């Protein structure tokens, strides 16, 4: 291939990748692969300017408007950032800035959040406009949706002038994991990463759908300020925005280029302790006057640059591809991997999502593959390495019968998933019960998968309601079951009888109803009887319940078998407690573990504030831990939390939770 052909290839491929990323919210390759191609093209263009196309992706800000939303012309064009990949390149960036500015400079280093740009306008201190970036000049009006984002003030505190700010809408890691779990259970294609999940959630025509998704926002740049002087430095700007009540990035660091480059290293590990996914860092000239005097190239400001983390992918072998059956009957191909360490944890399995995913990526049994953690949490096979094939690799064939019960599986036209339609499929029943007793649902201590399997095998239970009819005598003949453990289990079951109605609703596994929607429903309908009588229009009046969820709930309730299960639960002595509106003890029932040095709070302070909000603070991480708050130099507790898949949050997120709890 000569140079012109290679450039043509890159133009076409990048165009295709841009469309997938910006318009379909479904990237075809990793960011690192995209960046490598874009870089190669930029280098070829620099060496062969006569071959450069006017519409080259190297010279344009990606993204496009969607016809669904009304267009908004940005008062200040929204540029992009140039990328660097090493400390060396950051130093050359600084050298260029310092040469142009004719003086040594200070910089601010902040996380580069993996979300999507949002431009916010406050008029007289009130949020009046919110727009996506679009092509940088014209974006989409997404104000209705942005108004549903928690933690973003609709009115600024202590400033009644005009402010245009730029920020990033993102989805925290834990919300991303929960959303994908719900999507997979519902037979929908999961989002590839938190960025796509955030984009897909923000660009919803129905703001109620956006409200269901746990989106968050950070602001990081003042675009325009009227009614007071501009701060002199970026650090001061961040402080000012924070004082006005806007969510700003707490983890930023200012210093000269040596100090900043030294920080870059420590971020490789620190990134995993954040509650949100970052794909790199952003380096900005701290002095605002100097930063703006440096001006812009066609695409990016000269006074700021991105540093992209190296892709954290590892190579391993697909030992087998098995098919699992979930509680909703969805068949999910699962890659069994030769164990490998990725981003701090050992990965031996990765979901392959659905039939199309395996086919598109052409992943075969025996293949060498690259694996990473999507959104820093979910193990995922990025791609196969076909160049390493030896010829004996086996393509995967999706079974068209349920691997568990043998009944015919079906694939609905508008779904990516094959489903086992047999409601009594042992796998579905088993998985449904695991979910029912799990911590986010009825939380029955000591009733783990092994015990459930025994109870099912021996015919002691056939559904979740049977759990509440168990007696000590029934348990005693089971393997590894002494008198004491039987008594403990019965006590734990008794305790679960009065769990909240939200916990029960979560446990029932109504499609699309996760713990959050369950809580919202239970707040409006405190008892099963009241919910059973809910009318559609009424459900739709609840701000966080959209039509899809409402229909799913009504469909579930209208089903005779479901109604019978609910009746049987009540008959067997389940008496769900009414949900209480969030009050001063909104964190009650949650267990936190603190580790490392927190940026502003002393450990004793954090502990006191958590306890005041009703939370428990434990000293060691266990399966019972809900959140680990990780600070600087967090050690083995953090590793343990990662192994157990416990949500890891920063002080920032902790403060947000505490702030939310006194509302
Ligand atoms: S500053 C003129 N700061 O990264 C550009 N951008 O790759 C000003 N991003 O489009 C951008 N975190 O959407 C800036 N702390 C941060 C950021 C950040 C994420 C995004 C932003 C931008 C993209 C560029």
XYZ file of C-alpha atoms and ligand atoms in Angstrom:
687
model
C 0.000 0.000 0.000
C 1.486 3.378 -0.910
C 1.100 6.499 1.207
C -1.936 7.870 -0.647
C -3.729 4.535 -0.297
C -2.886 4.296 3.368
C -4.219 7.815 3.914
C -7.404 6.985 2.013
C -7.848 3.937 4.161
C -7.371 5.968 7.338
C -9.807 8.675 6.151
C -12.528 6.131 5.484
C -11.917 4.105 8.601
C -11.818 7.153 10.882
C -15.005 8.474 9.319
C -16.720 5.194 10.048
C -15.339 5.135 13.598
C -16.453 8.729 14.203
C -19.964 7.905 13.130
C -20.108 4.875 15.418
C -18.754 6.858 18.344
C -20.544 10.184 18.048
C -23.791 9.328 16.326
C -24.517 5.772 17.388
C -22.924 5.953 20.858
C -21.441 2.564 20.058
C -17.671 2.643 19.447
C -16.126 -0.033 17.257
C -12.595 0.179 18.668
C -10.927 1.325 21.877
C -9.974 4.979 22.318
C -6.321 3.980 22.215
C -6.726 2.314 18.817
C -8.603 5.338 17.498
C -5.910 7.684 18.778
C -3.161 5.601 17.180
C -4.872 5.798 13.775
C -5.605 9.503 14.105
C -2.012 10.094 15.032
C -0.707 8.117 12.095
C -2.936 10.139 9.768
C -1.779 13.441 11.292
C 1.858 12.412 10.794
C 1.240 11.362 7.179
C -0.554 14.663 6.536
C 2.310 16.646 8.033
C 4.801 14.857 5.786
C 2.544 14.968 2.686
C 0.484 18.157 2.907
C -0.505 17.892 -0.780
C -2.487 14.721 0.063
C -4.409 16.260 2.954
C -8.208 16.358 2.522
C -10.105 19.490 3.495
C -12.552 17.499 5.601
C -9.842 15.554 7.411
C -10.840 14.199 10.828
C -7.538 15.551 12.161
C -8.842 19.082 11.732
C -12.357 18.862 12.989
C -14.055 18.587 16.283
C -16.026 15.337 16.234
C -19.676 15.063 17.063
C -22.823 15.923 15.262
C -26.188 17.247 16.054
C -29.184 15.050 16.194
C -32.356 16.243 14.493
C -34.290 15.226 17.604
C -33.067 18.196 19.595
C -33.340 21.862 18.755
C -30.062 23.430 17.669
C -28.215 25.887 19.883
C -25.474 28.143 18.553
C -22.632 28.307 21.057
C -21.731 31.844 22.029
C -18.165 30.677 22.530
C -17.032 27.899 20.188
C -16.283 24.660 22.018
C -12.871 23.440 20.983
C -11.293 20.086 21.551
C -7.923 19.162 23.039
C -4.775 17.852 21.412
C -3.513 14.579 22.868
C -0.189 13.543 24.337
C 0.843 10.123 25.517
C 4.003 10.618 27.599
C 5.659 12.863 30.157
C 8.128 13.766 27.426
C 5.352 15.146 25.224
C 3.910 17.079 28.158
C 7.308 18.685 28.632
C 7.484 19.742 24.982
C 3.976 21.206 25.325
C 5.179 23.227 28.330
C 8.337 24.291 26.508
C 6.201 25.628 23.624
C 3.909 27.538 25.994
C 6.820 28.998 27.950
C 8.583 30.060 24.770
C 5.466 31.867 23.496
C 4.769 33.412 26.915
C 8.470 34.244 27.391
C 8.400 33.148 31.027
C 8.268 30.028 33.205
C 4.688 28.965 33.885
C 2.488 27.185 36.376
C 0.031 24.520 35.300
C -3.022 22.783 36.685
C -3.354 19.045 36.216
C -6.865 17.591 36.484
C -8.574 14.323 35.626
C -9.930 13.960 32.118
C -13.363 12.569 32.786
C -14.699 10.115 30.275
C -18.049 11.699 29.561
C -19.426 14.229 27.125
C -19.088 17.972 26.954
C -21.901 20.149 28.190
C -22.164 23.947 27.874
C -24.272 25.540 30.602
C -25.639 29.078 30.669
C -26.720 30.798 33.857
C -28.648 34.058 33.327
C -29.071 36.177 36.433
C -27.727 33.206 38.316
C -30.354 30.788 36.939
C -29.694 27.807 34.666
C -31.416 28.660 31.379
C -29.549 26.707 28.759
C -27.684 23.426 28.405
C -26.236 22.242 25.126
C -24.094 19.378 23.892
C -20.973 20.190 21.910
C -22.242 19.079 18.505
C -19.687 20.247 15.960
C -18.268 22.808 18.373
C -20.292 25.671 16.880
C -23.827 24.345 17.061
C -24.967 21.838 19.620
C -28.222 20.284 20.814
C -30.508 21.762 23.431
C -30.682 19.196 26.227
C -31.806 21.500 29.039
C -34.798 19.373 30.117
C -32.565 16.381 30.537
C -29.781 18.276 32.270
C -32.264 19.613 34.809
C -32.734 16.039 36.051
C -29.056 15.659 36.976
C -28.561 15.631 40.719
C -25.946 17.864 42.232
C -26.184 20.481 39.495
C -27.637 23.693 40.935
C -30.512 25.301 39.042
C -29.568 28.585 40.729
C -26.082 29.724 41.680
C -25.390 30.553 45.302
C -24.155 34.095 45.740
C -23.881 35.112 42.090
C -26.702 36.656 40.096
C -24.780 37.576 36.939
C -24.291 35.801 33.651
C -22.066 32.746 33.450
C -21.258 30.322 30.664
C -19.416 27.225 31.834
C -18.168 24.120 30.196
C -18.278 20.778 31.911
C -18.591 17.090 31.413
C -21.665 14.927 31.940
C -20.620 11.471 33.075
C -21.932 8.294 34.625
C -20.246 7.043 37.818
C -18.772 3.548 37.590
C -21.318 2.023 39.955
C -24.246 3.474 38.006
C -22.740 2.198 34.764
C -22.408 -1.316 36.166
C -25.995 -1.291 37.450
C -27.409 0.081 34.203
C -25.647 -2.546 32.108
C -26.807 -5.311 34.400
C -30.405 -4.153 33.942
C -29.948 -3.825 30.193
C -28.520 -7.314 29.873
C -31.281 -8.780 32.001
C -33.785 -7.021 29.720
C -32.122 -8.396 26.587
C -30.820 -4.984 25.536
C -27.308 -4.355 24.306
C -25.190 -3.023 27.152
C -23.291 0.235 26.742
C -19.622 -0.198 25.906
C -18.360 2.301 28.469
C -19.591 5.021 30.831
C -19.116 7.681 28.160
C -21.511 5.997 25.772
C -23.881 5.268 28.603
C -23.826 8.939 29.594
C -24.330 10.098 25.996
C -27.140 7.631 25.414
C -28.790 8.678 28.663
C -28.495 12.396 28.088
C -29.800 12.310 24.538
C -33.188 10.880 25.444
C -36.336 12.507 24.147
C -38.051 11.568 27.377
C -36.396 13.394 30.291
C -37.915 10.801 32.643
C -35.578 8.207 31.135
C -32.595 10.476 31.744
C -33.751 10.963 35.328
C -33.663 7.201 35.900
C -30.020 7.051 34.932
C -27.592 8.182 37.557
C -25.814 10.938 35.635
C -23.504 13.462 37.209
C -21.640 16.516 36.019
C -18.332 18.267 36.620
C -17.613 21.781 35.467
C -14.051 22.732 34.586
C -13.947 25.917 32.555
C -15.461 29.397 32.550
C -16.346 30.320 28.963
C -17.819 33.731 29.708
C -18.484 35.764 32.818
C -20.493 38.974 33.088
C -21.164 40.807 36.333
C -17.793 40.343 37.941
C -14.121 40.146 37.093
C -12.648 36.941 35.723
C -10.455 35.057 38.177
C -6.742 35.385 37.413
C -5.909 31.720 37.482
C -7.613 28.469 36.624
C -7.203 27.299 40.235
C -9.102 30.372 41.398
C -11.756 29.816 38.749
C -12.370 26.280 40.034
C -12.593 27.597 43.589
C -15.057 30.299 42.554
C -17.277 27.863 40.639
C -17.291 25.597 43.682
C -18.273 28.491 45.940
C -21.258 29.140 43.703
C -22.373 25.578 44.314
C -21.258 24.071 41.022
C -19.685 20.611 41.153
C -15.976 21.072 40.420
C -13.146 18.585 40.186
C -11.594 18.346 43.619
C -8.617 16.278 42.572
C -6.649 18.968 40.803
C -3.045 19.843 41.324
C -1.056 22.985 40.491
C 2.698 23.354 40.046
C 5.522 23.837 37.562
C 6.019 21.312 34.792
C 8.407 19.124 36.824
C 5.980 18.877 39.710
C 3.094 18.173 37.369
C 4.871 15.465 35.372
C 5.833 13.818 38.653
C 2.100 13.655 39.504
C 1.179 11.995 36.222
C 2.804 8.754 37.299
C 0.819 8.470 40.532
C -2.429 8.847 38.600
C -1.935 5.481 36.868
C -3.017 3.795 40.098
C -5.059 6.564 41.624
C -7.499 6.534 38.704
C -8.893 3.231 39.924
C -9.809 4.742 43.280
C -12.142 7.306 41.726
C -15.878 6.747 41.550
C -15.874 7.749 37.899
C -13.854 6.608 34.934
C -11.126 8.865 33.593
C -9.288 8.287 30.341
C -6.399 10.622 31.050
C -5.459 13.961 32.518
C -5.727 17.528 31.291
C -2.895 19.992 31.702
C -3.839 23.677 31.629
C -1.758 26.850 31.899
C -2.873 28.204 35.261
C -2.723 31.923 34.479
C -5.962 32.735 32.626
C -4.576 35.797 30.793
C -1.591 33.895 29.505
C -3.753 30.897 28.605
C -6.043 33.025 26.451
C -3.160 35.021 24.938
C -1.691 31.743 23.662
C -4.746 31.450 21.404
C -6.031 28.427 19.500
C -5.138 26.180 16.605
C -7.976 25.142 14.267
C -9.117 22.539 16.709
C -7.696 23.141 20.150
C -6.417 25.808 22.533
C -2.618 26.162 22.701
C -2.660 26.581 26.480
C -4.184 23.209 27.392
C -3.504 19.634 26.382
C -4.733 16.141 27.185
C -2.567 13.299 28.419
C -4.088 9.926 27.559
C -3.364 6.920 29.739
C -1.865 3.935 27.986
C -4.570 1.367 27.303
C -4.764 -1.064 30.200
C -5.360 -4.159 28.189
C -3.740 -7.552 28.624
C -3.430 -10.515 26.360
C -4.795 -13.926 27.311
C -6.408 -17.052 25.846
C -10.098 -17.917 25.548
C -10.220 -21.411 27.046
C -13.914 -21.892 26.402
C -17.111 -20.034 25.641
C -20.000 -21.132 27.826
C -23.591 -20.005 27.788
C -25.199 -18.824 30.999
C -28.921 -18.425 31.635
C -29.967 -15.395 33.665
C -33.046 -14.900 35.805
C -34.926 -13.322 32.909
C -34.020 -16.220 30.639
C -31.454 -14.274 28.614
C -28.689 -16.544 27.319
C -25.316 -14.881 27.740
C -22.121 -16.182 26.183
C -19.308 -16.099 28.715
C -15.610 -16.324 27.828
C -13.634 -18.526 30.200
C -10.162 -17.016 30.175
C -6.739 -18.102 31.194
C -6.496 -15.929 34.342
C -4.719 -12.612 33.835
C -4.170 -9.460 35.926
C -5.772 -6.320 34.527
C -5.881 -2.926 36.224
C -5.374 -4.406 39.678
C -7.571 -7.494 39.620
C -7.490 -11.044 38.371
C -9.792 -11.734 35.461
C -10.797 -15.292 34.547
C -14.178 -14.693 32.907
C -15.627 -11.998 30.724
C -19.119 -11.590 29.428
C -19.452 -11.654 25.653
C -22.882 -10.027 25.936
C -24.760 -11.677 23.082
C -24.586 -13.527 19.796
C -23.933 -10.419 17.684
C -21.082 -9.279 19.876
C -19.220 -12.573 19.456
C -19.889 -12.599 15.720
C -18.861 -8.986 15.119
C -15.657 -9.429 17.057
C -15.151 -12.933 15.620
C -14.016 -14.282 18.984
C -13.252 -18.003 18.849
C -12.511 -20.660 21.434
C -8.719 -20.924 21.623
C -8.129 -17.357 20.418
C -5.576 -15.058 21.930
C -7.534 -11.932 22.903
C -7.061 -8.512 24.491
C -9.056 -7.915 27.665
C -9.682 -4.763 29.679
C -12.176 -3.469 32.220
C -14.988 -1.484 30.631
C -15.674 1.624 32.654
C -12.880 0.394 34.894
C -15.189 -2.315 36.294
C -16.588 -4.862 33.883
C -14.136 -7.406 32.415
C -14.488 -7.345 28.660
C -12.824 -8.860 25.617
C -11.808 -5.930 23.405
C -10.874 -7.982 20.386
C -9.411 -11.201 19.155
C -5.867 -11.347 17.789
C -6.493 -13.328 14.584
C -2.838 -12.957 13.562
C -1.996 -15.307 16.440
C -4.339 -18.100 15.321
C -2.895 -21.571 14.796
C -5.802 -23.037 12.928
C -7.513 -25.112 15.595
C -9.631 -22.277 17.040
C -13.362 -23.022 17.164
C -16.034 -20.468 16.227
C -18.771 -20.113 18.831
C -22.256 -21.229 17.943
C -25.048 -19.761 20.015
C -27.223 -22.626 21.250
C -30.826 -22.302 20.067
C -32.053 -24.382 22.946
C -31.618 -23.506 26.595
C -28.406 -25.168 27.804
C -30.056 -25.713 31.167
C -33.581 -27.039 30.554
C -33.443 -27.938 26.874
C -36.474 -25.928 25.886
C -36.419 -23.930 22.702
C -34.799 -20.507 22.995
C -36.042 -17.551 20.988
C -34.596 -14.351 19.703
C -37.036 -11.463 19.396
C -36.569 -9.325 16.325
C -35.754 -6.139 18.203
C -33.502 -7.799 20.740
C -29.894 -8.860 20.683
C -30.541 -11.686 23.096
C -31.712 -15.255 22.850
C -34.029 -16.166 25.673
C -35.168 -19.343 27.308
C -38.937 -18.875 27.488
C -39.568 -21.573 30.055
C -40.472 -19.753 33.257
C -39.797 -22.892 35.256
C -36.334 -23.331 33.751
C -34.203 -24.417 36.737
C -31.544 -21.842 35.863
C -34.056 -19.008 35.789
C -35.618 -20.078 39.073
C -32.209 -20.493 40.710
C -30.859 -17.157 39.432
C -34.077 -15.432 40.447
C -33.716 -16.726 44.002
C -30.017 -15.733 44.173
C -31.131 -12.263 43.188
C -34.038 -12.258 45.641
C -31.838 -12.960 48.668
C -28.936 -10.763 47.508
C -27.748 -7.797 49.474
C -29.395 -5.096 47.387
C -32.701 -6.995 47.693
C -33.955 -9.056 50.694
C -30.441 -9.474 52.103
C -30.819 -12.866 53.782
C -27.590 -13.488 55.606
C -26.136 -16.975 55.230
C -28.358 -18.031 52.335
C -25.736 -18.360 49.629
C -25.863 -20.059 46.215
C -24.686 -23.453 47.523
C -27.404 -23.633 50.124
C -30.043 -22.459 47.677
C -28.951 -25.184 45.246
C -29.320 -27.809 47.972
C -32.757 -26.520 48.960
C -33.881 -26.631 45.331
C -32.396 -30.095 44.704
C -34.096 -31.530 47.785
C -37.398 -29.955 46.819
C -37.527 -27.898 50.003
C -38.148 -24.741 48.027
C -39.471 -24.142 44.531
C -39.697 -20.369 44.586
C -38.675 -17.360 46.668
C -41.834 -17.469 48.784
C -41.024 -20.993 50.004
C -37.988 -19.606 51.825
C -40.362 -18.085 54.364
C -41.949 -21.463 55.122
C -38.635 -23.148 55.997
C -38.185 -24.502 59.520
C -35.123 -25.614 61.464
C -36.164 -29.262 61.123
C -36.266 -28.957 57.362
C -32.755 -27.507 57.308
C -31.035 -29.936 59.684
C -30.605 -32.853 57.248
C -28.737 -30.611 54.783
C -24.986 -30.914 54.241
C -22.788 -28.883 56.588
C -25.812 -27.738 58.567
C -25.545 -27.867 62.365
C -28.192 -26.915 64.865
C -26.628 -23.499 65.377
C -26.390 -22.585 61.701
C -29.956 -23.769 61.096
C -31.191 -21.555 63.938
C -29.155 -18.634 62.599
C -30.549 -19.032 59.123
C -34.129 -19.160 60.359
C -33.439 -16.014 62.399
C -32.015 -14.292 59.303
C -35.086 -15.289 57.284
C -37.336 -13.937 60.031
C -35.474 -10.663 59.961
C -35.938 -10.395 56.216
C -39.733 -10.610 56.552
C -39.862 -6.934 57.454
C -37.341 -5.613 54.932
C -38.503 -2.494 53.135
C -41.010 -2.753 50.319
C -38.293 -1.328 48.043
C -36.035 -4.284 48.908
C -38.868 -6.703 48.118
C -39.610 -4.970 44.822
C -35.942 -5.100 43.858
C -35.891 -8.780 44.751
C -38.892 -9.620 42.581
C -36.772 -8.745 39.556
C -39.363 -6.801 37.603
C -37.723 -6.039 34.238
C -36.041 -2.581 34.244
C -36.724 -2.049 37.944
C -33.383 -1.802 39.752
C -32.858 -0.759 43.331
C -33.332 2.891 42.548
C -36.588 2.650 40.596
C -37.829 0.226 43.279
C -37.191 2.821 45.943
C -38.984 5.510 43.965
C -41.977 3.238 43.427
C -42.091 2.249 47.092
C -42.040 5.885 48.162
C -45.180 6.515 46.137
C -46.850 3.171 46.788
C -45.789 2.086 50.276
C -47.488 -1.350 50.167
C -47.920 -4.154 47.645
C -51.696 -3.585 47.692
C -51.332 0.089 46.779
C -48.893 -0.656 43.992
C -51.190 -3.360 42.643
C -53.891 -0.701 42.277
C -51.667 1.872 40.511
C -52.978 3.372 37.290
C -50.674 4.067 34.365
C -51.286 7.836 34.349
C -50.475 7.937 38.031
C -47.199 6.086 37.577
C -46.233 8.431 34.777
C -46.678 11.401 37.072
C -43.762 10.212 39.171
C -40.836 12.267 37.906
C -38.407 9.367 37.785
C -40.725 6.806 36.196
C -40.909 6.851 32.409
C -43.327 4.969 30.175
C -41.012 1.983 29.683
C -40.693 1.341 33.404
C -44.380 2.015 34.072
C -45.398 -0.510 31.407
C -42.948 -3.058 32.690
C -44.327 -2.758 36.234
C -47.949 -2.965 35.074
C -47.187 -5.910 32.804
C -45.494 -7.717 35.661
C -48.365 -7.121 38.068
C -50.982 -8.177 35.525
C -49.355 -11.581 35.112
C -51.212 -14.229 37.120
C -48.108 -16.170 38.164
C -46.396 -13.038 39.421
C -49.483 -11.962 41.322
C -49.658 -15.432 42.874
C -46.011 -15.257 43.955
C -46.600 -11.911 45.615
C -49.680 -13.294 47.417
C -47.735 -16.352 48.534
C -44.945 -14.163 49.949
C -47.471 -12.208 52.010
C -49.263 -15.391 53.075
C -45.922 -16.836 54.239
C -45.432 -13.901 56.558
C -43.546 -11.303 54.555
C -44.613 -7.888 55.850
C -42.646 -5.273 53.976
C -41.972 -2.078 55.907
C -43.086 1.152 54.278
C -40.342 3.106 52.578
C -39.341 6.235 54.433
C -38.616 9.437 52.596
C -34.942 10.303 52.733
C -34.291 12.135 55.983
C -31.260 12.852 58.121
C -30.438 9.178 58.244
C -30.458 8.581 54.517
C -27.245 6.573 54.777
C -28.636 4.269 57.426
C -28.013 0.619 56.812
C -24.926 1.362 54.717
C -21.470 0.288 55.824
C -18.431 2.348 54.887
C -14.719 1.669 55.213
C -12.238 4.547 55.116
C -8.749 4.027 53.724
C -5.784 6.229 52.828
C -5.457 9.946 53.492
C -8.475 11.929 52.390
C -7.777 15.277 50.711
C -9.673 17.517 53.166
C -11.416 15.496 55.871
C -9.632 13.953 58.818
C -10.560 10.338 59.261
C -12.258 11.022 62.595
C -14.316 13.784 60.966
C -15.402 11.576 58.084
C -16.371 8.867 60.564
C -18.374 11.258 62.725
C -20.236 12.696 59.750
C -21.046 9.278 58.373
C -22.345 8.089 61.705
C -24.427 11.216 62.074
C -26.047 10.321 58.758
C -26.891 6.877 60.095
C -24.106 4.911 58.371
C -21.837 2.364 59.984
C -18.068 2.766 59.705
C -16.152 -0.504 59.788
C -12.410 -1.012 60.013
C -12.057 -3.921 57.604
C -13.427 -4.560 54.114
C -15.771 -7.514 53.771
C -18.696 -8.577 51.620
C -20.853 -6.514 53.959
C -19.105 -3.290 52.991
C -21.176 -1.006 50.773
C -18.599 1.677 50.023
C -14.884 2.087 50.444
C -13.812 5.712 50.629
C -10.296 5.769 49.236
C -7.815 8.590 49.662
C -4.136 9.074 48.858
C -1.900 6.003 49.382
C -4.811 3.652 49.975
C -3.411 0.145 50.337
C -4.645 -3.387 50.881
C -8.206 -2.405 51.803
C -8.563 -0.919 48.375
C -7.253 -4.062 46.707
C -9.642 -6.141 48.777
C -12.540 -3.874 47.818
C -11.644 -4.265 44.151
C -11.495 -8.021 44.485
C -14.915 -8.095 46.098
C -16.336 -5.664 43.571
C -17.296 -3.123 46.230
C -18.010 0.457 45.146
C -14.988 2.639 45.660
C -15.658 6.320 46.107
C -13.556 9.424 46.601
C -13.954 11.959 49.373
C -15.703 14.110 46.812
C -18.418 11.500 46.273
C -18.671 10.927 49.987
C -19.308 14.623 50.532
C -21.948 14.530 47.821
C -23.685 11.626 49.549
C -23.515 13.421 52.860
C -24.847 16.602 51.304
C -27.681 14.638 49.716
C -28.472 13.078 53.082
C -29.357 16.299 54.885
C -31.712 17.358 52.095
S -10.792 21.252 29.098
C -10.856 23.705 24.935
N -10.891 19.656 31.138
O -12.082 15.990 27.018
C -11.002 22.375 25.528
N -11.758 18.866 29.085
O -10.507 15.369 24.625
C -11.389 22.494 26.961
N -12.730 16.627 29.194
O -13.933 17.921 24.796
C -11.508 21.170 27.534
N -12.341 16.314 31.338
O -15.171 17.006 26.804
C -11.171 19.799 29.836
N -10.931 18.354 33.067
C -11.222 18.520 31.780
C -11.863 17.526 31.023
C -12.104 17.729 29.670
C -12.847 15.805 30.228
C -13.174 16.328 27.824
C -13.870 17.461 27.146
C -13.106 17.684 25.869
C -12.380 16.387 25.710
C -11.124 16.588 24.881
